[in-house]
mmCIF file of C-alpha atoms and ligand atoms in Angstrom:
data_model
loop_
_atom_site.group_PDB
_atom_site.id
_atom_site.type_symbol
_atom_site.label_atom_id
_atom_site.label_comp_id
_atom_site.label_asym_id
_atom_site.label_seq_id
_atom_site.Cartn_x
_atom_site.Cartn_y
_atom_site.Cartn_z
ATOM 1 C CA UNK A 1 167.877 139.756 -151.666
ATOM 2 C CA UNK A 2 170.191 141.198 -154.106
ATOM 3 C CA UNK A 3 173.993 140.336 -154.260
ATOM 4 C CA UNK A 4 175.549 138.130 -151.756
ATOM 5 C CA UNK A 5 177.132 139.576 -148.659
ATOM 6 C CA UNK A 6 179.366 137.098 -148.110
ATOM 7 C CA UNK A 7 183.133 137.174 -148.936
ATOM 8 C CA UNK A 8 185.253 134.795 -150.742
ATOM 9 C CA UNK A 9 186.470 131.987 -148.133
ATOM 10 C CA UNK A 10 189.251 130.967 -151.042
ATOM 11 C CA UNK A 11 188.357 127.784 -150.452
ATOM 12 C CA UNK A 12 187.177 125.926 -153.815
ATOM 13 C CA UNK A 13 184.148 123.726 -154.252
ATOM 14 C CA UNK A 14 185.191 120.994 -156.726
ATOM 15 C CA UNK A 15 182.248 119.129 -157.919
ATOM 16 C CA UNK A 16 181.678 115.898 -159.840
ATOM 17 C CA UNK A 17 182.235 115.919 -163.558
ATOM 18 C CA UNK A 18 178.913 113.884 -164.520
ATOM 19 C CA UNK A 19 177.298 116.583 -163.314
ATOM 20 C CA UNK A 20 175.685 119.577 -166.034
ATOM 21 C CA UNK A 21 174.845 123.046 -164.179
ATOM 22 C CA UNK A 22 172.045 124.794 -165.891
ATOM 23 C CA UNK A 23 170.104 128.177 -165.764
ATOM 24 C CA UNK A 24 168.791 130.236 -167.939
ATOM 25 C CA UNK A 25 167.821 134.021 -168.065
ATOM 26 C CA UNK A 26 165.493 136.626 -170.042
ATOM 27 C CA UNK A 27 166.907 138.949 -171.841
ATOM 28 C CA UNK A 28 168.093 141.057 -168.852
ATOM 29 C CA UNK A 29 169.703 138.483 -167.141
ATOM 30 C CA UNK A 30 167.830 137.722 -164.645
ATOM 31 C CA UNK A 31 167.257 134.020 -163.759
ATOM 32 C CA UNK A 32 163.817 132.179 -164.818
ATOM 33 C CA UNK A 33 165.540 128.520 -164.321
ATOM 34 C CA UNK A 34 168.367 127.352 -162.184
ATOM 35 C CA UNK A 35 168.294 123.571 -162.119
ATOM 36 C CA UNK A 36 169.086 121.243 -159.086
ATOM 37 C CA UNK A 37 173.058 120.760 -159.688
ATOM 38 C CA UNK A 38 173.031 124.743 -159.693
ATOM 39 C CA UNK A 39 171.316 125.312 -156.693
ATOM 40 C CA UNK A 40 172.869 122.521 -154.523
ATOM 41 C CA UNK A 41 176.397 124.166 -156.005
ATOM 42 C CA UNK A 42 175.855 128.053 -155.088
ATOM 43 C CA UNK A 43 173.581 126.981 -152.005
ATOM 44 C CA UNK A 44 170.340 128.573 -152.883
ATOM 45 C CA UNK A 45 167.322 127.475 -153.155
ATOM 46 C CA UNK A 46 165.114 127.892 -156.202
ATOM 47 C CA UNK A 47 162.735 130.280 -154.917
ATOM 48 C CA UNK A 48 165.860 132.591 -153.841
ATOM 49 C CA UNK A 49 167.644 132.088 -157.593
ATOM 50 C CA UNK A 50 164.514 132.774 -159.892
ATOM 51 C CA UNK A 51 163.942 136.538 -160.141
ATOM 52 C CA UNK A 52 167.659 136.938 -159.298
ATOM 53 C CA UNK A 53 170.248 138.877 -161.226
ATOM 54 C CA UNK A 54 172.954 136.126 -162.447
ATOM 55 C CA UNK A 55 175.434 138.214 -160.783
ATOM 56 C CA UNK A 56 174.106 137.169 -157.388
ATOM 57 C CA UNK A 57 176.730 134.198 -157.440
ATOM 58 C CA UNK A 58 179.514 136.564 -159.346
ATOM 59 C CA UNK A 59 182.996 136.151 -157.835
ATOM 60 C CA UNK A 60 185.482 139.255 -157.225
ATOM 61 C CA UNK A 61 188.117 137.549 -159.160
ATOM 62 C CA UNK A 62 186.252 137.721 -162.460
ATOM 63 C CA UNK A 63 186.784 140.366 -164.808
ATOM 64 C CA UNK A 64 184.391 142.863 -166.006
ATOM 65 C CA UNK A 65 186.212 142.349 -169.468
ATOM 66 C CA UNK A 66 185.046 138.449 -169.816
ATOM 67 C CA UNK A 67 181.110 139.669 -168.533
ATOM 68 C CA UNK A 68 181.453 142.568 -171.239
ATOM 69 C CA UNK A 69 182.929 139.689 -174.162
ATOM 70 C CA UNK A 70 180.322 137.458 -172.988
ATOM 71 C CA UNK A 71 177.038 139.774 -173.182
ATOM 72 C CA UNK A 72 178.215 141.292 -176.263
ATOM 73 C CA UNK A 73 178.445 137.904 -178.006
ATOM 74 C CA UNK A 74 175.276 136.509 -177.004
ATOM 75 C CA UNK A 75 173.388 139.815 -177.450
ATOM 76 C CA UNK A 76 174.385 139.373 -181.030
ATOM 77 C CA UNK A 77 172.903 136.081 -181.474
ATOM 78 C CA UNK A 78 176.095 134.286 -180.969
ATOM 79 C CA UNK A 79 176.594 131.587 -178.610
ATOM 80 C CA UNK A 80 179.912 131.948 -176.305
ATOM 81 C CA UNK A 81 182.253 129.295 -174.184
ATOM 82 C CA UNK A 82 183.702 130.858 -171.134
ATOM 83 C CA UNK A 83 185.655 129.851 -167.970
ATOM 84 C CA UNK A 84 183.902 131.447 -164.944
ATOM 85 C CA UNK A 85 184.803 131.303 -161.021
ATOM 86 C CA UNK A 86 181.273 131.724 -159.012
ATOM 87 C CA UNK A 87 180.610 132.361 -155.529
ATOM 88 C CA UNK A 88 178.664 130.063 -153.392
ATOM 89 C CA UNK A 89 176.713 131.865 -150.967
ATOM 90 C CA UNK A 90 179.071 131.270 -147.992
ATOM 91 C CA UNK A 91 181.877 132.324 -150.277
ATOM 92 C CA UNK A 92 183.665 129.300 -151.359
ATOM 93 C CA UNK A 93 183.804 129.400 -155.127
ATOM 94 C CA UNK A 94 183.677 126.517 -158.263
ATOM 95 C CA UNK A 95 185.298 127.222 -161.169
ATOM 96 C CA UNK A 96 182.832 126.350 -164.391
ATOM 97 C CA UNK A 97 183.347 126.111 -168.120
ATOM 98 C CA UNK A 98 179.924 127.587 -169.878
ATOM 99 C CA UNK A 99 178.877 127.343 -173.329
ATOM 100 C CA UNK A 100 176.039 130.418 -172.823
ATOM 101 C CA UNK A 101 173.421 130.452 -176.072
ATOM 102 C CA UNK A 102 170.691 132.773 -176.355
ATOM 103 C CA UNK A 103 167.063 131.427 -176.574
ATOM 104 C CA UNK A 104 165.507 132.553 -179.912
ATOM 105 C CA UNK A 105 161.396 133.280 -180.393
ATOM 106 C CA UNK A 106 159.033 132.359 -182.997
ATOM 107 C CA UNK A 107 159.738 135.635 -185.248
ATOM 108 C CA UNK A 108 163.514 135.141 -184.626
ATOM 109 C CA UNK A 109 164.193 137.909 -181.494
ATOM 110 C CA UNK A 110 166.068 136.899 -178.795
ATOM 111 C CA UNK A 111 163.515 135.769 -175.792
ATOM 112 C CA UNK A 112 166.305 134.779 -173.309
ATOM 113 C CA UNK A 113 169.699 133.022 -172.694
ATOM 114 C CA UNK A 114 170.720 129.620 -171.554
ATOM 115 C CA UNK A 115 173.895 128.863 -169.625
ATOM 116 C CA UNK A 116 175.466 124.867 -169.437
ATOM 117 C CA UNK A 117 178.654 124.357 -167.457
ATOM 118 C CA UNK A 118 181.130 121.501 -167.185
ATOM 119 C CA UNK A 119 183.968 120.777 -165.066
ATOM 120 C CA UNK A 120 187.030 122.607 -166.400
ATOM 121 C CA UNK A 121 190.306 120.679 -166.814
ATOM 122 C CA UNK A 122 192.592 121.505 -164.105
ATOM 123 C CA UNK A 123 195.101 123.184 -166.232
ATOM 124 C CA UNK A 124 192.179 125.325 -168.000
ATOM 125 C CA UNK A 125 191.895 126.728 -164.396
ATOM 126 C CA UNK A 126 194.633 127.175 -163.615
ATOM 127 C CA UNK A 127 195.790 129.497 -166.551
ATOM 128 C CA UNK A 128 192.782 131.452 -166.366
ATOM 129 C CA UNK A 129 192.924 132.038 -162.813
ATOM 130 C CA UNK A 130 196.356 133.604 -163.417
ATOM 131 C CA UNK A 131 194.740 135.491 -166.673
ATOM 132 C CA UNK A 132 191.927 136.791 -164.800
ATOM 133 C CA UNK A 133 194.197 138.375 -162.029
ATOM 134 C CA UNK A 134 196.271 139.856 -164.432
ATOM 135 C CA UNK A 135 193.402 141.469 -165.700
ATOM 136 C CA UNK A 136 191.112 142.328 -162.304
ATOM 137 C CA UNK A 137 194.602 143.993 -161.479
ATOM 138 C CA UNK A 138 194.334 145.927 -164.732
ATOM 139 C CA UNK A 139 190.685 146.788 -163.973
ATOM 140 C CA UNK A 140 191.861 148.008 -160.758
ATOM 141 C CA UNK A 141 194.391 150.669 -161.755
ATOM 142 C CA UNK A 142 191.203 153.066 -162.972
ATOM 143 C CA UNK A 143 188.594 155.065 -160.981
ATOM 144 C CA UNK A 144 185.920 154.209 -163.343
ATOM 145 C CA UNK A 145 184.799 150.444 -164.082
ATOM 146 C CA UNK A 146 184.368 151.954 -167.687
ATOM 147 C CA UNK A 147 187.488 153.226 -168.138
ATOM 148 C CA UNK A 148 189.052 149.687 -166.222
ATOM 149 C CA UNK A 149 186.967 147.407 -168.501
ATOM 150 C CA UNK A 150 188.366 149.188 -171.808
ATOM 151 C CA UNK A 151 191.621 148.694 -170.645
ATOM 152 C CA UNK A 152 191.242 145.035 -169.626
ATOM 153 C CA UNK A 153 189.482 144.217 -172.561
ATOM 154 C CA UNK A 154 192.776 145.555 -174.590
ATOM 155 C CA UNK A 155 195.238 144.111 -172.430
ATOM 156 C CA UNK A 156 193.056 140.444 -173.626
ATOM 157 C CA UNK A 157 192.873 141.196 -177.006
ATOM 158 C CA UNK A 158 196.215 142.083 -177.446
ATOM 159 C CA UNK A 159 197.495 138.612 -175.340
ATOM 160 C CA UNK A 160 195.430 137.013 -177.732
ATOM 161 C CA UNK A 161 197.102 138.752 -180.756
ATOM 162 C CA UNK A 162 200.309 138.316 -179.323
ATOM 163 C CA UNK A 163 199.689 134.509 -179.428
ATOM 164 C CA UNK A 164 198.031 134.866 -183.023
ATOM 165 C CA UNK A 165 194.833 133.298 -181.906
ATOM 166 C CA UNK A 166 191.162 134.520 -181.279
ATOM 167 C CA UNK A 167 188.893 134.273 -177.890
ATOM 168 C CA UNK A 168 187.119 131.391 -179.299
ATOM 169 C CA UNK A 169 190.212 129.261 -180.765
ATOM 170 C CA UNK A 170 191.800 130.477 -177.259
ATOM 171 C CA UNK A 171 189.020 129.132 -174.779
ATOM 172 C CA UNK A 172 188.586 125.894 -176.968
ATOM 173 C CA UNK A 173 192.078 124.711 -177.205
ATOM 174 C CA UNK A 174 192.407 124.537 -173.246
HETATM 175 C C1 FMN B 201 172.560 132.796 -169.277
HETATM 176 C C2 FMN B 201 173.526 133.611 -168.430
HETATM 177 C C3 FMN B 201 174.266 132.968 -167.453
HETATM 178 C C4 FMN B 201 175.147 133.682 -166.639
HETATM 179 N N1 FMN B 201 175.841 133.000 -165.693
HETATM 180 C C5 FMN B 201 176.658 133.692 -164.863
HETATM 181 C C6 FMN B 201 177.346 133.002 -163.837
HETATM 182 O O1 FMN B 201 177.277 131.776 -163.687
HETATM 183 N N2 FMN B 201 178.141 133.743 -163.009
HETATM 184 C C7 FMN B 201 178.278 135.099 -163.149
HETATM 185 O O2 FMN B 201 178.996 135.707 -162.353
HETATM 186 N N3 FMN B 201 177.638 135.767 -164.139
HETATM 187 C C8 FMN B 201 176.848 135.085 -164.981
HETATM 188 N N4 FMN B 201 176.197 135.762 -165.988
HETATM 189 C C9 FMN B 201 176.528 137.189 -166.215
HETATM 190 C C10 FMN B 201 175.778 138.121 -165.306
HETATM 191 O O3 FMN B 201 174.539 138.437 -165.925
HETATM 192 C C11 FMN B 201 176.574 139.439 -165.068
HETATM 193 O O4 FMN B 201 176.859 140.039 -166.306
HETATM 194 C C12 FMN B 201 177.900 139.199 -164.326
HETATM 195 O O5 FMN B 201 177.697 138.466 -163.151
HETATM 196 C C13 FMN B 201 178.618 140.517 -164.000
HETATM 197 O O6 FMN B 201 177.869 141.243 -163.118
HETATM 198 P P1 FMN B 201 178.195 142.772 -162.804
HETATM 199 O O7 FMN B 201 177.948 143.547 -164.059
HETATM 200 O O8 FMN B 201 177.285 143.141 -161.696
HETATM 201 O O9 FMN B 201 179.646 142.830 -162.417
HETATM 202 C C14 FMN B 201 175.305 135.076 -166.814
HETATM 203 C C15 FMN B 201 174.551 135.732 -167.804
HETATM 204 C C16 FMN B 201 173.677 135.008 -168.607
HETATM 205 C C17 FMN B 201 172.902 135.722 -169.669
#
């Protein structure tokens, strides 16, 4: 199936806050579990999500920067809280807060990685929509997505200097 053909509607799927969306991944990030809330949410069913890169619900308006900060975190044995905008498969999108963890085996290797997301506050959106346009716009100005995510991943780190915090105090205190 591969990733999603449609394009974002801009219309935004706001979904209850009792509700937990779950999946997890191997190491790859490719989905072995996506659990009922998830599937209703990105409108697949769970024979089309498991086997499925995670990017087949990725949204346009996220940058490569916060993929890059997360994967490098948990890859490390870390876990990481993120706010993420996904794409449903008719391309209306809902805006998550994920703590991601990775999934460790018997002799201590990472097996796999586990995603939970909440409802974000309202505010928490709506500064990180602005945030992540700022820096999809900085991604934009280079011909290579290497090149784009280097510079996006400065222009965040140095927002976050400016405002003497880290990524994790940042994302925590919204
Ligand atoms: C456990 C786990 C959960 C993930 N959940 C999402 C998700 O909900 N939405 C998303 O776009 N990417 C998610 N990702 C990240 C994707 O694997 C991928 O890095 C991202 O969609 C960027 O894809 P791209 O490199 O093709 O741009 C998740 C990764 C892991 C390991």
């Amino acid at each position: 199936m591969g990733r999603p053909t449609a394009t974002p509607t801009g219309h935004e799927i706001l979904w209850p806050d009792t509700s937990i969306i779950v999946s997890k991944t191997d190491t790859k990030g490719i989905i072995t579990y996506a659990n009922p809330t998830f599937q209703k949410l990105a409108g697949y069913t769970d024979e089309e999500l498991v086997g499925q890169p995670h990017n087949l619900i990725r949204h346009p308006w996220m940058p490569r920067c916060a993929f890059k900060l997360v994967w490098d975190t948990i890859q490390t044995g870390h876990e990481v809280f993120a706010y993420v905008v996904n794409m449903a498969r008719n391309g209306d999108h809902y805006w998550v807060f994920a703590h991601v963890t990775p999934t460790f085996g018997p002799d201590g290797t990472i097996t796999g990685y586990h995603s939970s997301r909440r409802v974000p506050k309202r505010d928490a959106v709506e500064l990180m929509t602005g945030l992540y346009a700022s820096l999809c716009e900085e991604e934009a100005k280079y011909a290579s997505a290497k090149e784009g995510m280097e510079a996006s991943t400065k222009m965040l780190l140095d927002i976050l200097s400016s405002k003497g915090t880290s990524y994790d105090k940042f994302i925590l205190s919204l």
